[in-house]
Coordinates of C-alpha atoms and ligand atoms in Angstrom, one line a residue:
X1070 CA -46.1 -73.9 -73.8
X1071 CA -48.0 -70.6 -73.6
X1072 CA -45.6 -67.8 -72.7
X1073 CA -42.2 -67.1 -73.7
X1074 CA -39.8 -64.7 -72.4
X1075 CA -37.3 -63.6 -75.0
X1076 CA -34.6 -61.7 -73.4
X1077 CA -32.5 -59.4 -75.7
X1078 CA -35.8 -58.9 -78.0
X1079 CA -34.8 -55.4 -79.1
X1080 CA -31.3 -56.7 -80.7
X1081 CA -30.8 -58.2 -84.1
X1082 CA -31.6 -61.9 -83.7
X1083 CA -33.9 -61.5 -80.6
X1084 CA -36.2 -59.3 -82.6
X1085 CA -36.2 -61.5 -85.7
X1086 CA -37.0 -64.3 -83.4
X1087 CA -40.1 -62.4 -81.8
X1088 CA -41.3 -61.7 -85.3
X1089 CA -40.7 -65.3 -86.2
X1090 CA -42.7 -66.5 -83.1
X1091 CA -45.6 -64.1 -83.6
X1092 CA -46.1 -65.1 -87.2
X1093 CA -45.6 -69.0 -86.7
X1094 CA -46.9 -69.5 -83.4
X1095 CA -49.9 -67.0 -83.3
X1096 CA -51.3 -68.7 -80.0
X1097 CA -48.2 -67.8 -78.0
X1098 CA -47.9 -64.9 -75.6
X1099 CA -44.3 -63.2 -76.2
X1100 CA -42.5 -61.2 -73.5
X1101 CA -39.7 -59.1 -74.9
X1102 CA -37.2 -58.2 -72.2
X1103 CA -34.4 -56.0 -73.1
X1104 CA -32.1 -53.3 -71.3
X1105 CA -31.8 -51.3 -74.5
X1106 CA -28.1 -50.9 -74.5
X1107 CA -26.6 -49.1 -77.7
X1108 CA -27.4 -52.3 -79.5
X1109 CA -31.0 -52.5 -78.3
X1110 CA -33.3 -50.4 -80.5
X1111 CA -37.2 -50.1 -79.9
X1112 CA -37.9 -49.1 -83.2
X1113 CA -37.2 -52.5 -84.5
X1114 CA -40.1 -53.7 -82.2
X1115 CA -42.5 -51.1 -83.3
X1116 CA -44.8 -53.5 -85.6
X1117 CA -44.5 -56.3 -82.7
X1118 CA -46.2 -53.5 -80.3
X1119 CA -49.3 -53.7 -82.4
X1120 CA -49.7 -57.3 -81.7
X1121 CA -51.9 -58.0 -78.6
X1122 CA -49.8 -61.3 -77.9
X1123 CA -46.8 -59.3 -77.5
X1124 CA -45.4 -57.2 -74.4
X1125 CA -42.1 -55.2 -74.3
X1126 CA -40.4 -54.9 -70.8
X1127 CA -37.3 -52.7 -70.3
X1128 CA -34.9 -54.6 -68.0
X1129 CA -31.5 -55.7 -67.4
X1130 CA -30.7 -59.4 -67.2
X1131 CA -28.3 -58.8 -64.4
X1132 CA -31.0 -57.2 -62.2
X1133 CA -32.3 -59.9 -60.1
X1134 CA -35.4 -57.7 -59.0
X1135 CA -36.4 -56.8 -62.5
X1136 CA -36.0 -60.5 -63.7
X1137 CA -38.0 -61.6 -60.6
X1138 CA -40.9 -59.0 -61.4
X1139 CA -41.2 -60.1 -64.8
X1140 CA -41.5 -63.8 -63.7
X1141 CA -44.0 -62.7 -61.0
X1142 CA -46.1 -60.7 -63.5
X1143 CA -46.4 -63.4 -66.3
X1144 CA -46.6 -67.3 -66.2
X1145 CA -43.4 -67.9 -68.0
X1146 CA -43.0 -71.4 -69.7
X1147 CA -39.9 -70.9 -71.3
X1148 CA -37.0 -68.3 -71.7
X1149 CA -35.1 -67.9 -74.6
X1150 CA -31.8 -65.7 -73.9
X1151 CA -30.3 -63.7 -76.7
X1152 CA -29.3 -60.8 -74.3
X1153 CA -25.7 -60.2 -74.5
X1154 CA -22.8 -57.8 -75.5
X1155 CA -22.3 -59.4 -78.9
X1156 CA -19.4 -57.3 -80.4
X1157 CA -15.9 -58.9 -80.5
X1158 CA -14.2 -55.5 -81.4
X1159 CA -16.0 -53.9 -78.3
X1160 CA -14.9 -56.9 -76.1
X1161 CA -11.3 -56.2 -76.7
X1162 CA -11.6 -52.6 -75.8
X1163 CA -13.7 -53.2 -72.7
X1164 CA -14.0 -56.8 -71.5
X1165 CA -15.9 -55.9 -68.1
X1166 CA -19.5 -55.4 -69.3
X1167 CA -19.3 -58.7 -71.2
X1168 CA -18.4 -60.4 -68.3
X1169 CA -21.5 -58.8 -66.2
X1170 CA -24.0 -59.5 -69.0
X1171 CA -23.0 -62.5 -70.8
X1172 CA -22.0 -64.6 -67.4
X1173 CA -23.6 -63.0 -64.5
X1174 CA -26.8 -62.1 -66.4
X1175 CA -27.0 -65.8 -67.6
X1176 CA -26.8 -67.0 -63.7
X1177 CA -29.5 -64.4 -62.9
X1178 CA -31.8 -65.9 -65.6
X1179 CA -31.1 -69.3 -64.6
X1180 CA -31.7 -68.7 -60.9
X1181 CA -35.1 -67.3 -61.9
X1182 CA -35.9 -70.5 -63.9
X1183 CA -35.0 -72.4 -60.8
X1184 CA -36.9 -70.4 -58.4
X1185 CA -40.1 -70.7 -60.5
X1186 CA -40.5 -74.4 -60.7
X1187 CA -37.7 -75.3 -63.2
X1188 CA -38.7 -73.2 -66.2
X1189 CA -37.3 -74.3 -69.6
X1190 CA -34.3 -72.4 -70.5
X1191 CA -32.5 -72.0 -74.0
X1192 CA -29.2 -70.3 -74.2
X1193 CA -28.4 -68.7 -77.7
X1194 CA -24.6 -69.3 -77.8
X1195 CA -22.1 -69.1 -80.7
X1196 CA -19.7 -71.3 -82.7
X1197 CA -17.0 -68.7 -81.4
X1198 CA -16.6 -70.8 -78.3
X1199 CA -14.9 -73.4 -80.5
X1200 CA -12.3 -71.1 -81.5
X1201 CA -11.1 -71.0 -85.0
X1202 CA -9.9 -73.6 -87.8
X1203 CA -6.9 -73.3 -90.0
X1204 CA -7.6 -72.0 -93.6
X1205 CA -5.7 -74.8 -95.0
X1206 CA -7.9 -77.5 -93.5
X1207 CA -11.2 -77.2 -95.4
X1208 CA -12.1 -80.6 -94.2
X1209 CA -12.4 -79.5 -90.6
X1210 CA -15.5 -78.4 -89.0
X1211 CA -16.8 -77.5 -85.5
X1212 CA -19.0 -80.4 -84.0
X1213 CA -20.6 -80.3 -80.5
X1214 CA -17.7 -82.4 -79.4
X1215 CA -14.9 -79.9 -80.6
X1216 CA -13.3 -78.7 -77.5
X1217 CA -14.0 -75.1 -76.2
X1218 CA -11.0 -73.0 -77.2
X1219 CA -11.8 -69.4 -77.0
X1220 CA -10.0 -66.3 -78.5
X1221 CA -11.5 -63.3 -77.6
X1222 CA -13.2 -61.8 -74.3
X1223 CA -16.7 -62.1 -76.0
X1224 CA -16.2 -65.8 -76.8
X1225 CA -14.6 -66.4 -73.3
X1226 CA -17.7 -64.9 -71.9
X1227 CA -20.1 -66.8 -74.0
X1228 CA -18.3 -70.1 -73.2
X1229 CA -18.5 -69.5 -69.7
X1230 CA -22.2 -69.1 -70.0
X1231 CA -22.6 -72.1 -71.8
X1232 CA -20.8 -74.2 -69.0
X1233 CA -22.8 -72.5 -66.5
X1234 CA -26.1 -73.4 -68.1
X1235 CA -24.9 -77.1 -68.3
X1236 CA -23.9 -77.1 -64.8
X1237 CA -27.5 -76.1 -63.9
X1238 CA -29.0 -79.0 -65.8
X1239 CA -26.4 -81.5 -64.1
X1240 CA -26.8 -80.1 -60.6
X1241 CA -30.3 -78.9 -60.2
X1242 CA -31.9 -80.7 -63.3
X1243 CA -33.0 -77.7 -64.9
X1244 CA -34.3 -78.2 -68.2
X1245 CA -31.7 -76.4 -70.5
X1246 CA -30.6 -76.5 -74.0
X1247 CA -27.8 -74.6 -76.0
X1248 CA -27.4 -73.6 -79.6
X1249 CA -24.3 -72.5 -81.1
X1250 CA -24.9 -70.8 -84.3
X1251 CA -22.4 -69.5 -86.8
X1252 CA -22.4 -65.7 -88.1
X1253 CA -26.2 -64.4 -88.8
X1254 CA -27.1 -61.9 -91.3
X1255 CA -30.4 -60.4 -92.4
X1256 CA -32.9 -57.6 -91.4
X1257 CA -32.2 -55.4 -88.1
X1258 CA -28.6 -56.2 -88.0
X1259 CA -26.7 -53.5 -86.3
X1260 CA -24.8 -51.3 -88.5
X1261 CA -21.4 -51.6 -86.9
X1262 CA -21.2 -55.4 -87.8
X1263 CA -19.5 -56.6 -91.1
X1264 CA -22.6 -56.9 -93.5
X1265 CA -24.7 -54.0 -92.6
X1266 CA -21.6 -51.8 -92.0
X1267 CA -20.4 -52.5 -95.7
X1268 CA -24.0 -51.7 -97.0
X1269 CA -24.4 -48.5 -95.2
X1270 CA -20.7 -47.3 -95.9
X1271 CA -21.1 -48.1 -99.7
X1272 CA -24.4 -46.3 -100.0
X1273 CA -22.8 -43.4 -98.5
X1274 CA -19.8 -43.7 -100.6
X1275 CA -17.4 -44.0 -97.6
X1276 CA -14.3 -46.3 -97.2
X1277 CA -15.0 -50.2 -96.6
X1278 CA -12.5 -51.2 -93.8
X1279 CA -11.5 -54.8 -94.2
X1280 CA -9.3 -56.1 -91.4
X1281 CA -6.0 -57.6 -92.0
X1282 CA -5.8 -59.4 -95.6
X1283 CA -9.8 -60.0 -95.7
X1284 CA -9.1 -63.7 -96.0
X1285 CA -11.0 -64.6 -92.8
X1286 CA -13.7 -67.1 -93.2
X1287 CA -17.2 -67.0 -91.8
X1288 CA -20.1 -69.2 -92.1
X1289 CA -23.1 -67.2 -92.8
X1290 CA -26.6 -68.2 -91.9
X1291 CA -29.6 -66.2 -92.8
X1292 CA -31.3 -65.0 -89.5
X1293 CA -34.6 -66.7 -90.1
X1294 CA -32.9 -70.0 -90.4
X1295 CA -31.5 -69.4 -87.0
X1296 CA -34.8 -68.7 -85.6
X1297 CA -36.4 -71.8 -87.2
X1298 CA -33.5 -73.6 -85.5
X1299 CA -34.0 -72.3 -82.1
X1300 CA -37.9 -73.0 -82.1
X1301 CA -37.2 -76.6 -83.3
X1302 CA -34.7 -77.0 -80.5
X1303 CA -37.2 -75.4 -77.9
X1304 CA -40.1 -77.7 -79.0
X1305 CA -38.3 -81.0 -80.0
X1306 CA -34.8 -80.9 -78.6
X1307 CA -33.5 -82.9 -75.8
X1308 CA -32.7 -81.2 -72.5
X1309 CA -29.2 -81.1 -71.4
X1310 CA -28.0 -80.8 -75.1
X1311 CA -26.1 -78.6 -77.4
X1312 CA -26.9 -78.3 -80.9
X1313 CA -24.7 -76.6 -83.5
X1314 CA -26.5 -74.7 -86.2
X1315 CA -25.1 -73.6 -89.4
X1316 CA -25.7 -74.0 -93.4
X1317 CA -22.4 -74.6 -94.9
X1318 CA -22.2 -71.1 -96.4
X1319 CA -18.3 -70.3 -95.8
X1320 CA -17.1 -67.0 -97.4
X1321 CA -14.1 -65.0 -96.9
X1322 CA -14.7 -61.4 -95.7
X1323 CA -13.4 -60.1 -98.9
X1324 CA -16.0 -62.2 -100.7
X1325 CA -18.8 -61.0 -98.6
X1326 CA -17.8 -57.3 -99.2
X1327 CA -17.5 -57.7 -102.9
X1328 CA -20.8 -59.3 -102.9
X1329 CA -22.4 -56.3 -101.2
X1330 CA -20.8 -53.9 -103.7
X1331 CA -22.2 -56.1 -106.8
X1332 CA -25.6 -56.1 -105.3
X1333 CA -25.5 -52.4 -104.9
X1334 CA -24.0 -51.8 -108.3
X1335 CA -20.9 -50.2 -106.8
X1336 CA -17.2 -50.4 -107.6
X1337 CA -14.4 -51.9 -105.4
X1338 CA -12.3 -48.7 -105.1
X1339 CA -13.4 -47.8 -101.6
X1340 CA -12.2 -51.2 -100.0
X1341 CA -9.4 -50.5 -97.7
X1342 CA -7.3 -52.7 -95.8
X1343 CA -6.9 -51.8 -92.1
X1344 CA -5.1 -53.1 -89.2
X1345 CA -6.1 -56.5 -88.0
X1346 CA -8.2 -57.3 -85.1
X1347 CA -6.0 -58.7 -82.3
X1348 CA -6.4 -62.4 -81.9
X1349 CA -8.6 -62.4 -85.1
X1350 CA -10.1 -66.0 -85.5
X1351 CA -9.1 -67.2 -89.1
X1352 CA -12.1 -69.7 -90.0
X1353 CA -15.5 -70.7 -88.5
X1354 CA -17.3 -73.8 -90.1
X1355 CA -20.1 -75.6 -88.6
X1356 CA -21.0 -79.3 -88.8
X1357 CA -25.0 -79.2 -88.5
X1358 CA -25.3 -83.1 -88.7
X1359 CA -26.7 -83.4 -85.3
X1360 CA -29.6 -81.0 -85.7
X1361 CA -30.5 -82.0 -89.1
X1362 CA -30.7 -85.7 -88.0
X1363 CA -32.2 -85.4 -84.6
X1364 CA -34.7 -82.6 -85.2
X1365 CA -35.1 -82.4 -89.0
X1366 CA -33.7 -78.7 -89.4
X1367 CA -32.2 -77.5 -92.6
X1368 CA -31.5 -73.9 -93.8
X1369 CA -34.0 -72.8 -96.4
X1370 CA -32.2 -69.5 -97.6
X1371 CA -28.8 -69.9 -99.7
X1372 CA -26.2 -67.2 -99.5
X1373 CA -27.0 -65.4 -102.7
X1374 CA -30.7 -65.3 -102.0
X1375 CA -30.2 -64.1 -98.3
X1376 CA -27.6 -61.5 -99.4
X1377 CA -30.2 -60.2 -102.1
X1378 CA -33.0 -60.0 -99.6
X1379 CA -30.8 -58.5 -97.0
X1380 CA -29.4 -55.6 -99.3
X1381 CA -33.0 -54.9 -100.4
X1382 CA -34.1 -54.6 -96.7
X1383 CA -31.4 -52.1 -96.2
X1384 CA -32.2 -50.2 -99.2
X1385 CA -35.9 -50.3 -98.4
X1386 CA -35.5 -49.3 -94.5
X1387 CA -32.8 -46.6 -94.8
X1388 CA -34.4 -44.6 -91.9
X1389 CA -33.9 -47.7 -89.5
X1390 CA -30.2 -47.6 -90.0
X1391 CA -29.8 -43.9 -90.6
X1392 CA -31.5 -43.4 -87.1
X1393 CA -28.8 -45.7 -85.6
X1394 CA -25.9 -44.0 -87.2
X1395 CA -27.3 -40.7 -86.2
X1396 CA -28.0 -41.8 -82.7
X1397 CA -31.6 -40.8 -83.0
X1398 CA -33.1 -44.3 -82.3
X1399 CA -32.0 -43.8 -78.6
X1400 CA -34.7 -40.9 -78.2
X1401 CA -37.4 -43.4 -79.3
X1402 CA -37.8 -45.1 -76.0
X1403 CA -38.1 -41.8 -74.2
X1404 CA -40.7 -40.8 -76.8
X1405 CA -42.7 -43.9 -76.4
X1406 CA -42.3 -44.8 -72.7
X1407 CA -40.9 -41.4 -71.3
X1408 CA -44.1 -40.6 -69.4
X1409 CA -45.9 -44.2 -68.9
Ligands
NAD1990 P1 -27.3 -57.6 -80.7 O1 -25.9 -56.9 -79.9 O2 -27.7 -57.1 -81.9 O3 -28.2 -57.7 -79.3 C1 -28.4 -57.9 -78.3 C2 -29.5 -57.3 -77.2 O4 -29.3 -57.6 -75.9 C3 -29.6 -55.7 -77.5 O5 -31.0 -55.6 -77.8 C4 -29.1 -55.4 -76.1 O6 -30.0 -54.2 -75.7 C5 -29.5 -56.5 -75.3 N1 -28.8 -56.6 -74.1 C6 -27.4 -56.4 -73.9 N2 -27.2 -56.4 -72.6 C7 -28.3 -56.7 -71.9 C8 -28.5 -56.8 -70.4 N3 -27.7 -56.8 -69.5 N4 -30.1 -57.1 -70.0 C9 -30.9 -57.1 -71.1 N5 -30.7 -57.1 -72.4 C10 -29.5 -56.9 -72.7 O7 -26.9 -59.1 -80.8 P2 -27.4 -60.4 -81.7 O8 -26.3 -60.3 -82.8 O9 -28.7 -60.1 -81.8 O10 -27.0 -61.8 -80.9 C11 -28.1 -62.2 -80.1 C12 -27.3 -63.4 -79.2 O11 -27.1 -64.4 -80.3 C13 -26.2 -63.1 -78.3 O12 -26.2 -63.9 -77.3 C14 -25.0 -63.6 -79.4 O13 -23.8 -64.1 -78.7 C15 -25.6 -64.7 -80.1 N6 -25.1 -65.0 -81.5 C16 -25.0 -63.9 -82.4 C17 -24.6 -64.3 -83.7 C18 -24.6 -63.3 -84.7 O14 -24.0 -63.5 -86.0 N7 -25.0 -62.0 -84.4 C19 -24.1 -65.6 -84.1 C20 -24.3 -66.6 -82.9 C21 -24.8 -66.3 -81.7
TYD1991 P1 -18.2 -59.3 -87.0 O1 -19.5 -58.9 -87.9 O2 -17.8 -58.5 -86.2 O3 -18.7 -60.8 -86.6 P2 -17.6 -61.8 -85.9 O4 -16.2 -61.1 -85.5 O5 -18.3 -62.1 -84.6 O6 -17.3 -62.9 -86.7 O7 -17.1 -59.5 -88.1 C1 -17.2 -60.6 -89.1 C2 -15.7 -60.5 -89.8 O8 -15.5 -59.5 -90.4 C3 -14.7 -60.6 -88.9 O9 -13.5 -61.5 -89.5 C4 -14.0 -59.3 -88.7 C5 -14.5 -58.7 -90.1 N1 -14.6 -57.2 -90.1 C6 -14.0 -56.3 -91.2 O10 -13.0 -56.9 -91.8 N2 -14.1 -55.1 -91.0 C7 -15.1 -54.5 -90.2 O11 -15.3 -53.4 -90.5 C8 -15.8 -55.4 -89.3 C9 -16.8 -54.8 -88.4 C10 -15.6 -56.8 -89.2

């Protein structure tokens, strides 16, 4: 493999994956492709732009011509698809763009892989395709055999993309893999998601909105461990296979918020219980036995260490999230690329 197309490269996990590749596979050429929706931030890729092995292309994965163009310009050996609408709450407000990007966009990428001689395709999926687990059965975990049972328009669109990806393997023999990961956290996490929102609001002494009773459980994984898993699957995984990725770090939302407050030295008085998310999944929990046994993957960063690193990162990179909250980050592309 010499050239990898990373779609959704200006988002949270895609950007972390770009940096992970540039650091750990310095011989690779990495093409970042991103439509720069509200969730894409080119400021995040500023340091990558300095690396001669990295190129950024602004483009939409649903745009057949834009995708064909990047395939024509570069000799792409593999695609890792992070591009997606990713926020459950937004999918409840307005599902259509989720179906367009998360399903039709994947179809466009799969077709491009086929048209270019059967390019390796990795779909970055989510544990949310399995639905949720009850809180009173801590013995239950999602395995790759757990039936698909989605709750939100977001998870339904991701499940559709997974099925389509597997269909392209079975029908056309396309070399595909899928990873289904639990909730990520770490640097460059968009500040409307739980952990960065709580850090930013706490630093600005704003209220901390906890949905429902705050007892919903998520299985948190430090983003670098997710990047490590995807690279392992790309290099050593079996095509046609699904791999669950998670590190047994289950926490209630309330625990997570209290951890943030403790690390920032703030009190709990700003915690505010707000109306619950409709259809709110109760508990996610991954069984990562397959990826551990078959690919030797294991998470390196435990929750306490990861949360400390994350809070430190948000303290040290205040302009990054302040630009997002003020909207200024959206002017960056114009400034950098406006007259190119
Ligand atoms: P994100 O919202 O931070 O980033 C998504 C990126 O995709 C943005 O840069 C956006 O501009 C880009 N994008 C959106 N629509 C596009 C389009 N039509 N064409 C090209 N680019 C487009 O999301 P994230 O948290 O980094 O998630 C990345 C992937 O990982 C998603 O597929 C998500 O389903 C999956 N995932 C996320 C988590 C998590 O905890 N964040 C966990 C498991 C899986
Ligand atoms: P989120 O970061 O949106 O990820 P996901 O819904 O994909 O798991 O939310 C994580 C959990 O935090 C989820 O149970 C919803 C909850 N939540 C809040 O309680 N308050 C908030 O302001 C947000 C954004 C999320």
